Coordinates of C-alpha atoms in Angstrom, one line a residue:
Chain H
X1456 CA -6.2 -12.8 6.8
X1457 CA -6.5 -9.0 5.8
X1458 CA -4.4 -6.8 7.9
X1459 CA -6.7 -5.2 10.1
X1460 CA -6.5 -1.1 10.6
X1461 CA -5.0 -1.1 13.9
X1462 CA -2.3 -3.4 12.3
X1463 CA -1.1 -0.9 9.8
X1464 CA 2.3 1.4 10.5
X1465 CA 2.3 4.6 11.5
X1466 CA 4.3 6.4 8.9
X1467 CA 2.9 9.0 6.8
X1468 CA 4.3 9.4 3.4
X1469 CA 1.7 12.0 1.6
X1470 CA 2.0 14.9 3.8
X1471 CA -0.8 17.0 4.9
X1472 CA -2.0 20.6 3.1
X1473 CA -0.9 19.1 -0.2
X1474 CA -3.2 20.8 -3.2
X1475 CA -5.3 17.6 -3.8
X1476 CA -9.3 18.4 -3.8
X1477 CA -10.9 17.5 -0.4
X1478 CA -11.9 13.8 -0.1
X1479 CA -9.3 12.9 -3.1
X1480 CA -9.1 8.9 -3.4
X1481 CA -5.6 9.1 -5.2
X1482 CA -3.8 10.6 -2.1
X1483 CA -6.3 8.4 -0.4
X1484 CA -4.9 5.5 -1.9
X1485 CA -1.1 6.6 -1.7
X1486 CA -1.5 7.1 1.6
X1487 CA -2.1 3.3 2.2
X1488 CA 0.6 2.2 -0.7
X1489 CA 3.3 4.4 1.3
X1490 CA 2.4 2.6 4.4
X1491 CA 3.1 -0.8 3.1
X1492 CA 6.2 0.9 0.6
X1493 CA 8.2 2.9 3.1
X1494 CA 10.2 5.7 2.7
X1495 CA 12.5 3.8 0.8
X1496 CA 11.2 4.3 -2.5
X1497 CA 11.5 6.1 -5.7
X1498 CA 8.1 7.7 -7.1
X1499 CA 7.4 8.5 -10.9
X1500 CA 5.0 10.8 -12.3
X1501 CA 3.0 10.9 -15.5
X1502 CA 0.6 14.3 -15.9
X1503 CA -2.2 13.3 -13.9
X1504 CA -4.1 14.9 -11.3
X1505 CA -1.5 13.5 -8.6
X1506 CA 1.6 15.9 -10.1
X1507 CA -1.2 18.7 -9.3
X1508 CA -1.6 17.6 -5.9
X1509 CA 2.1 17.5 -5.2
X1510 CA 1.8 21.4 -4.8
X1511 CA 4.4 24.7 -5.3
X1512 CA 7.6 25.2 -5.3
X1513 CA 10.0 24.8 -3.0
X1514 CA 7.6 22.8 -1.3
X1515 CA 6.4 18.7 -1.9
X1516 CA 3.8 17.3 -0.7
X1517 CA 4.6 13.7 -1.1
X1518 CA 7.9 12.1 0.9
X1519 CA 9.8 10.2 -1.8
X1520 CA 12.0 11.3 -4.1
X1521 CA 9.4 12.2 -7.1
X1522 CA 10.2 12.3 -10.4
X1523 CA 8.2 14.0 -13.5
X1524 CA 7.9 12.5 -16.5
X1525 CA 6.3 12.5 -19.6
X1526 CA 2.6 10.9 -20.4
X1527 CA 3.9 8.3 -22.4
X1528 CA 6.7 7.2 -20.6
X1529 CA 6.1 5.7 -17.3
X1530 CA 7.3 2.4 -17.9
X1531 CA 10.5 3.1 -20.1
X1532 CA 11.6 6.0 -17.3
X1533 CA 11.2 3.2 -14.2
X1534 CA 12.8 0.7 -16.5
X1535 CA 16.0 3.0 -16.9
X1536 CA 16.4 3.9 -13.2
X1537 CA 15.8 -0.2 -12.0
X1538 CA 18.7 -0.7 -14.2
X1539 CA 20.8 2.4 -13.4
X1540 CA 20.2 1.1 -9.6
X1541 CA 21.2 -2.3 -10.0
X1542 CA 24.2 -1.2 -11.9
X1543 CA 25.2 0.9 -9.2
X1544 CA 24.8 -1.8 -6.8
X1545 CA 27.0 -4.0 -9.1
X1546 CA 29.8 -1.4 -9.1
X1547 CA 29.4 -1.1 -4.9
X1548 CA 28.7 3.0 -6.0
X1549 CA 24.9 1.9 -3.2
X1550 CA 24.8 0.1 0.1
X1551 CA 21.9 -1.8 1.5
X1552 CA 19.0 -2.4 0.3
X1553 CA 17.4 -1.1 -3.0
X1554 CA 14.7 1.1 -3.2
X1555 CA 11.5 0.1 -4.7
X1556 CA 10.8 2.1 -7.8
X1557 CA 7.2 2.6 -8.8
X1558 CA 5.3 4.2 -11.2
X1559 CA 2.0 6.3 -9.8
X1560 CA 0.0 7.2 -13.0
X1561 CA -3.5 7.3 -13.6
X1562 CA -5.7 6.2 -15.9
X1563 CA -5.3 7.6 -19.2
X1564 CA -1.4 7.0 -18.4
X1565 CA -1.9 3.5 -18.4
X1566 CA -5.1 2.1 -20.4
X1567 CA -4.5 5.2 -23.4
X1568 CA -1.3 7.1 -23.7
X1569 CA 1.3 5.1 -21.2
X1570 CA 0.4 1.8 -22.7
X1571 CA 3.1 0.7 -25.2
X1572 CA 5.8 1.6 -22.9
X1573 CA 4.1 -0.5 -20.2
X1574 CA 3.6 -3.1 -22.0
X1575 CA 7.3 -2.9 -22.8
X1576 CA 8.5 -2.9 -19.5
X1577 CA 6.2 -5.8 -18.7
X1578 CA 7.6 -7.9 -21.5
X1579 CA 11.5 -6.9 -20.4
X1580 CA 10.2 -7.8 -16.9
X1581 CA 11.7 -5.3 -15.1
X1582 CA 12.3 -4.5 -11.3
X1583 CA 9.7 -1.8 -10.2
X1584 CA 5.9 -1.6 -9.2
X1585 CA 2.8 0.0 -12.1
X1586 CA 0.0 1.8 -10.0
X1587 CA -3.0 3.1 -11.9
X1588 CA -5.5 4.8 -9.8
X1589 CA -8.3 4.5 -12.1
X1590 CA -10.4 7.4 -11.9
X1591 CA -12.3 6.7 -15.0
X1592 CA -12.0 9.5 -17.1
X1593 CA -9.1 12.2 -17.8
X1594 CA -9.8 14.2 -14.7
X1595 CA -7.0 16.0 -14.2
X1596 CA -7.9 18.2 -17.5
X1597 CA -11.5 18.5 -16.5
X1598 CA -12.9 14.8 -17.4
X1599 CA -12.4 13.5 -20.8
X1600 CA -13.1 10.4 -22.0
X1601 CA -10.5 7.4 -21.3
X1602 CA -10.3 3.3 -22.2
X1603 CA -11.2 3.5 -18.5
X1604 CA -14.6 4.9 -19.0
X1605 CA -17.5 2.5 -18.3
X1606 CA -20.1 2.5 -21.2
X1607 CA -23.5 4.7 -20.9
X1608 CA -20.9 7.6 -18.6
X1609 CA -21.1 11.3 -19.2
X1610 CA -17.8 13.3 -20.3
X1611 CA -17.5 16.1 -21.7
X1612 CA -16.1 14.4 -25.0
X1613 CA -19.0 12.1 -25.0
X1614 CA -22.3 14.1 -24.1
X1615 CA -24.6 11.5 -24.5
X1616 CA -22.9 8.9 -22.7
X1617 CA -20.2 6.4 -24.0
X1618 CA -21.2 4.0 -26.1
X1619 CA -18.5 1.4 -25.6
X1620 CA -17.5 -0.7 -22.6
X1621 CA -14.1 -0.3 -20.7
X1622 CA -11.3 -2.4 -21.5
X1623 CA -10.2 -4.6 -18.8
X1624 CA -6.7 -3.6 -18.3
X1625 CA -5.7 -6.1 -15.2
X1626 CA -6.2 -9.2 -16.9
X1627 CA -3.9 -7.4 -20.4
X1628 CA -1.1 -6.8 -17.7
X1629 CA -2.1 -10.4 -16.8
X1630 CA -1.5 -11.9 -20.1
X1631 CA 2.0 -10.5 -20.6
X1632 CA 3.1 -13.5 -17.8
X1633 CA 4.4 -10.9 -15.7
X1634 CA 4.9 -12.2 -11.9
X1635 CA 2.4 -10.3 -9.6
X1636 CA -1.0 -8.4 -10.7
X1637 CA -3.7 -7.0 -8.6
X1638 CA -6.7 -5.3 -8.7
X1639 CA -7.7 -2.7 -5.1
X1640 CA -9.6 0.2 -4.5
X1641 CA -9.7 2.6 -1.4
X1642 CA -12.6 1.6 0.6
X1643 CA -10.7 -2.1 1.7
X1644 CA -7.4 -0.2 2.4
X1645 CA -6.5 -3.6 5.0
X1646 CA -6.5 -5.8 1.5
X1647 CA -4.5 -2.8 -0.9
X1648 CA -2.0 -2.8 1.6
X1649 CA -1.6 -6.6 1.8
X1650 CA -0.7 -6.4 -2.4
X1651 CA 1.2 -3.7 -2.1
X1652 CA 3.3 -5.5 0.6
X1653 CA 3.4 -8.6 -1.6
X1654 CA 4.0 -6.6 -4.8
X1655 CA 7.0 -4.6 -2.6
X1656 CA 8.6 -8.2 -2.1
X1657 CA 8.2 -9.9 -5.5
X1658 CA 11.1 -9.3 -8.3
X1659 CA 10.2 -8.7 -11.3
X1660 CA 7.3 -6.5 -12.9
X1661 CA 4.2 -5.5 -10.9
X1662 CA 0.9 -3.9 -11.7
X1663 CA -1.4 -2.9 -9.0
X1664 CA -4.9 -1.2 -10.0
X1665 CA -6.5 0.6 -7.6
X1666 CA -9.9 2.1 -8.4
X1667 CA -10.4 5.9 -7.1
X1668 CA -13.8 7.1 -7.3
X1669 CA -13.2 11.0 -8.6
X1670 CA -16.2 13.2 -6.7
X1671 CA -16.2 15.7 -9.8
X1672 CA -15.4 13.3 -12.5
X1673 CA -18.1 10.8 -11.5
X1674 CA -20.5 13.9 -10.2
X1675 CA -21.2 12.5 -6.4
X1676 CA -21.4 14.4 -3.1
X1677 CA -18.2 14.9 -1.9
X1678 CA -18.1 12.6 1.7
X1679 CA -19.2 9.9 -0.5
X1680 CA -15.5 8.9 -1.7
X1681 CA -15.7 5.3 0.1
X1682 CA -19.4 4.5 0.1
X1683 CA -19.2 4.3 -3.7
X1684 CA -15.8 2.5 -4.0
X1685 CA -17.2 0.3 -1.7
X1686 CA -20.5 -0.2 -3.8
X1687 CA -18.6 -0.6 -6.9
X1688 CA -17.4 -3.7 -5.4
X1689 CA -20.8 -4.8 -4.1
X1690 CA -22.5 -4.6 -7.3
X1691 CA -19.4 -6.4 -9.1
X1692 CA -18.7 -3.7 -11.4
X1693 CA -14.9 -3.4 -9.9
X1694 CA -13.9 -7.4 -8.7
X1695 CA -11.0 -7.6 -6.4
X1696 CA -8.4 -9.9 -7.5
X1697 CA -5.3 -10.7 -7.1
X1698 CA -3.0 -13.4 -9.6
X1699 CA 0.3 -14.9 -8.5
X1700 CA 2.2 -16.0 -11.7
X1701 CA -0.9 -16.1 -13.5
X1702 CA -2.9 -17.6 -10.9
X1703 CA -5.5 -15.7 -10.1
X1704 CA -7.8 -15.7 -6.5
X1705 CA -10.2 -13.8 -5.9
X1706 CA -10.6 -11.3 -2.6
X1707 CA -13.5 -10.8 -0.7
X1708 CA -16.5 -9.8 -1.4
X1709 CA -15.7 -10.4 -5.1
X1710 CA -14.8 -14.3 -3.9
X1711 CA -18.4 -14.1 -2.8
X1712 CA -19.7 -13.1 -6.3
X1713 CA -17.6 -14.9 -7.8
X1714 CA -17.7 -18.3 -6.1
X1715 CA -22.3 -17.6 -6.4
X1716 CA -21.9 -17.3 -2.2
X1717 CA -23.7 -13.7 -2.7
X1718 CA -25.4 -12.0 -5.6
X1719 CA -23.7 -9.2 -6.6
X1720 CA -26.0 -6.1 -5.8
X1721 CA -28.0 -4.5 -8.6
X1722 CA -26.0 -1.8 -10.5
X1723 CA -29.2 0.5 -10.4
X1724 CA -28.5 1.9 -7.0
X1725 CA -24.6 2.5 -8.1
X1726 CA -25.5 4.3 -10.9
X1727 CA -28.0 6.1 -9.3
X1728 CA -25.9 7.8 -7.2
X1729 CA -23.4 9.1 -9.8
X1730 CA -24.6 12.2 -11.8
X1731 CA -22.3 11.3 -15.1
X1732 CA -25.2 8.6 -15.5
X1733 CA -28.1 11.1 -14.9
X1734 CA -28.8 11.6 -18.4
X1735 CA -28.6 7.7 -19.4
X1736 CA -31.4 7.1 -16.6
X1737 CA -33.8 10.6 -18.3
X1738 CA -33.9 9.1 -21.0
X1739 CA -36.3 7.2 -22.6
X1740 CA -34.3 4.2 -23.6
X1741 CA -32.9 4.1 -19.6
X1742 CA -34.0 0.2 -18.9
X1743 CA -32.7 -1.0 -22.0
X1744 CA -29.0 0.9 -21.4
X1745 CA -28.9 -0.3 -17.7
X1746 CA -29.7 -3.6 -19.2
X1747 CA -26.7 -2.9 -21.7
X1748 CA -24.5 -1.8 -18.4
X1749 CA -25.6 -4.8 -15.8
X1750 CA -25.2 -7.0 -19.3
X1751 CA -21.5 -5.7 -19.3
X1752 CA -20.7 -6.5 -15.8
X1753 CA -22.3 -9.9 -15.6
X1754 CA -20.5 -10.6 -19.0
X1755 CA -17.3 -9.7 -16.5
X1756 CA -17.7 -12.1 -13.7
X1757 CA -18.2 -14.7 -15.8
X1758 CA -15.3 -14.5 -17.9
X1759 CA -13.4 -13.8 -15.1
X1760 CA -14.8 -17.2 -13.3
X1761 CA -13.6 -18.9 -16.3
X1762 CA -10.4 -17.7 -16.6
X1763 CA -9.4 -18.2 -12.7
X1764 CA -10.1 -21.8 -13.5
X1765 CA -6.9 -22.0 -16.1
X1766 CA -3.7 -22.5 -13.7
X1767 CA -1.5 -23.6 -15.7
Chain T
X911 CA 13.1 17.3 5.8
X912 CA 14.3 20.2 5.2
X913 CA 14.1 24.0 6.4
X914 CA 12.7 25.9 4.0
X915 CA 15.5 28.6 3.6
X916 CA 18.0 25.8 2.4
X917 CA 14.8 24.6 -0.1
X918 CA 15.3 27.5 -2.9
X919 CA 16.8 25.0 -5.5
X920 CA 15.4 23.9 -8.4
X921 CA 14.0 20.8 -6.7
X922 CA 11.4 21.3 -4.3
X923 CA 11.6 19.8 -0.4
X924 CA 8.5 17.3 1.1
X925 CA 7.4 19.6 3.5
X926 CA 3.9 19.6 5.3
X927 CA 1.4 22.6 3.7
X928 CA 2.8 22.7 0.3
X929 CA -0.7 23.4 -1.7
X930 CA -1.1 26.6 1.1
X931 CA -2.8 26.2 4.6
X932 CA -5.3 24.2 2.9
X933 CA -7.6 24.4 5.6
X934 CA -9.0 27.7 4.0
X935 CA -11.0 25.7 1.4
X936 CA -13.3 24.2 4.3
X937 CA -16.9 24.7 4.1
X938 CA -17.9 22.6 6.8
X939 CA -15.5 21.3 9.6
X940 CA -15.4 18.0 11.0
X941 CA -15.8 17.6 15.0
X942 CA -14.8 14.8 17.5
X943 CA -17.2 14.1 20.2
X944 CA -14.6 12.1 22.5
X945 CA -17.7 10.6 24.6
X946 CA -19.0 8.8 21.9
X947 CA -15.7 8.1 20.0
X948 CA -14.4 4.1 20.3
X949 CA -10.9 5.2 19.2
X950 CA -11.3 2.5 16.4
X951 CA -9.2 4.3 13.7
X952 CA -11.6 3.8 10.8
X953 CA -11.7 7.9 10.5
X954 CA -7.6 8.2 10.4
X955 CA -7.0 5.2 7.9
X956 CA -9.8 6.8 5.2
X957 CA -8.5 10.7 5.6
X958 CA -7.2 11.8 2.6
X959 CA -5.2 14.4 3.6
X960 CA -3.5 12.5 6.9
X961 CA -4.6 15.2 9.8
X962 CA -6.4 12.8 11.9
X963 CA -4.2 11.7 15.3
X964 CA -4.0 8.5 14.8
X965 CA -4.3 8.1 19.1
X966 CA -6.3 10.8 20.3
X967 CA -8.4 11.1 17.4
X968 CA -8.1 14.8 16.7
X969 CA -8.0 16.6 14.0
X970 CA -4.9 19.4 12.7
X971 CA -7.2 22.5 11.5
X972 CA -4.5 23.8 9.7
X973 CA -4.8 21.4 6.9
X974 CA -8.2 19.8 7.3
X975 CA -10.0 20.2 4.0
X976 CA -13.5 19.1 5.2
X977 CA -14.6 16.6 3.2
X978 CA -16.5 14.9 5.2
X979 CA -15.4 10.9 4.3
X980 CA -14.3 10.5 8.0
X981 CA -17.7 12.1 9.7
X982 CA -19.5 9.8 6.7
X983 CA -17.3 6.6 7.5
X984 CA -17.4 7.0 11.3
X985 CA -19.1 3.9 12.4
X986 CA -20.2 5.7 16.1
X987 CA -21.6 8.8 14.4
X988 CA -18.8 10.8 17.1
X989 CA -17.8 13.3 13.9
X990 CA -20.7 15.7 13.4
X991 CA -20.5 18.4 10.0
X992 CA -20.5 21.9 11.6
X993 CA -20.9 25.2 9.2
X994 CA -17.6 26.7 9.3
X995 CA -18.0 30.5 10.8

């Protein structure tokens, strides 16, 4: 059972009049992961549009101690201070529990420039928590194009669309044999927290990606934030999972795409809405590029079918 | 946290308001109609920027962006868009 919204605690750890654009789904999402996380925590920081949001001098908009690093090194920083931590633990220098370290980076610090040092820390196994709130692009710097970036999108490196599919970066994390993965995104914020809770309780290395629909980057009306994390999921084009030492299950709805209980919604209607596909669907090649797009997804589900069934 | 005259160190203080009284950059603000409102939360759970009371359902001005998500989520329709003067 998914902990309902009446269920979840009351404690705030982004704080309010922080310099986030209105109806941001990063501080949207952080909100939820500090409810489950606590305020005993230690947060890291790649450049991404979340250090912007933490706002000016002398002032912080986020209640954890918060830590700026550089792009590439999310995952070598977090290792160092898990191990300083437990050291200091050792040597009776910190009482009581440990704090949870976790790394809050966003796309293009995890799929492009974070990688290798994530992939790193996976393989040492170390003690802390990944997030990537995949926004799909570089939005922070004014949306450039990331391994995030579905194919047929609009940035303003690739004017005419992308013409290569994402990587799916999940199932990479997955393959390094690391203890706990999961997949989330803002609109079921009663399942996000359930993982986060899980990932918070685990030892070992955990990698949580949450997708976080960018207004600007993705060119939507601004109230719109959940409605299209929420169709993402319908038409399968983001499928909540979650995988346990390599075990994967699926969370509803995606169990009901997955499992054949529901079709998965046509991804006309989602890309309709978004105006980084506005110039695929002018065009005169527009049915055969959807088909290349809803090709991409189904391609998806049905590897990711097939690869839920290996639990070994 | 901590008063803001012990805050001028190099490391900065979690402190409410620090992009600015944020609630300048609101184009349209968000309104409560309590006779239609079912108290049901959805509104404070999807707000971004964690200025909707989570009991009484009403909204801190001060910070309140207007974006809209909660008045577009709202499951009554008890949060109506106004023009902001």
């Amino acid at each position: 059972m998914t902990t309902s919204i009446k269920q979840l605690p009351d404690i705030e750890q982004v704080l309010s009049g922080n310099g986030a654009c209105g109806g941001c789904p990063a501080t949207m999402a952080l909100r939820i992961v500090g409810k489950a996380l606590g305020s005993n925590a230690i947060m890291l920081l790649t450049p991404s549009c979340s250090v912007a949001s933490m706002g000016m001098t002398p002032k912080l908009g986020y209640n954890w101690p918060c830590i700026n690093i550089c792009f590439a090194t999310a995952g070598s920083s977090a290792s160092g201070i898990s191990h300083a931590l437990e050291i200091m633990q050792e040597k009776g220098r910190l009482q009581g529990e440990l704090p949870t370290v976790f790394c809050w980076a966003g796309d293009g610090g995890t799929y492009d420039i974070g990688f290798q040092a994530l992939s790193a820390a996976a393989e040492r196994n170390d003690n802390m928590i990944f997030f990537c709130y995949n926004n799909e692009a570089y939005s922070n710097t004014g949306v450039q194009r990331s391994g995030a970036t579905p194919r047929g999108s609009f940035t303003t490196t690739t004017p005419t669309g992308k013409r290569q599919p994402k990587k799916n970066m999940a199932l990479l994390m997955l393959e390094h044999n690391i203890p706990y993965v999961a997949t989330a995104t803002v609109a079921y914020p009663g399942d996000l927290y359930d993982k986060v809770v899980k990932a918070k309780n685990t030892p070992g290395m955990k990698y949580i990606e949450i997708l976080a629909p960018c207004y600007l980057g993705w060119q939507f009306n601004m109230p719109e934030t959940v409605q299209m994390s929420r169709k993402a999921v319908r038409s399968g084009s983001w499928l909540l999972w979650e995988a346990e030492n390599g075990k994967i299950s699926f969370n509803n709805p995606s169990a009901h795409i997955i499992s054949g209980k529901k079709k998965a919604e046509p991804v006309d209607e989602y890309l309709m809405k978004q105006g980084r596909f506005s110039r695929l669907l002018k065009g005169s090649d527009a049915a055969q590029r959807i088909a290349e797009i809803q090709g991409d997804i189904d391609r998806e589900i049905a590897f990711m079918r097939e690869r839920a069934k290996i639990t070994i | 946290m901590k008063s803001v005259t012990k805050a001028y160190r190099p490391i900065s203080w979690p402190m409410k308001g620090a992009g600015g009284d944020t609630g300048s950059w609101r184009v349209h603000r968000p309104v409560v109609d309590p006779k239609i409102c079912s108290k049901c939360q959805i509104c404070w759970v999807y707000c971004p920027e964690a200025v909707i009371d989570r009991k009484e359902i009403t909204i801190d001005y001060r910070y309140c962006k207007g974006c809209g998500v909660c008045a577009t989520e709202c499951p009554t329709g008890a949060i109506s868009m106004e023009k902001e003067e």
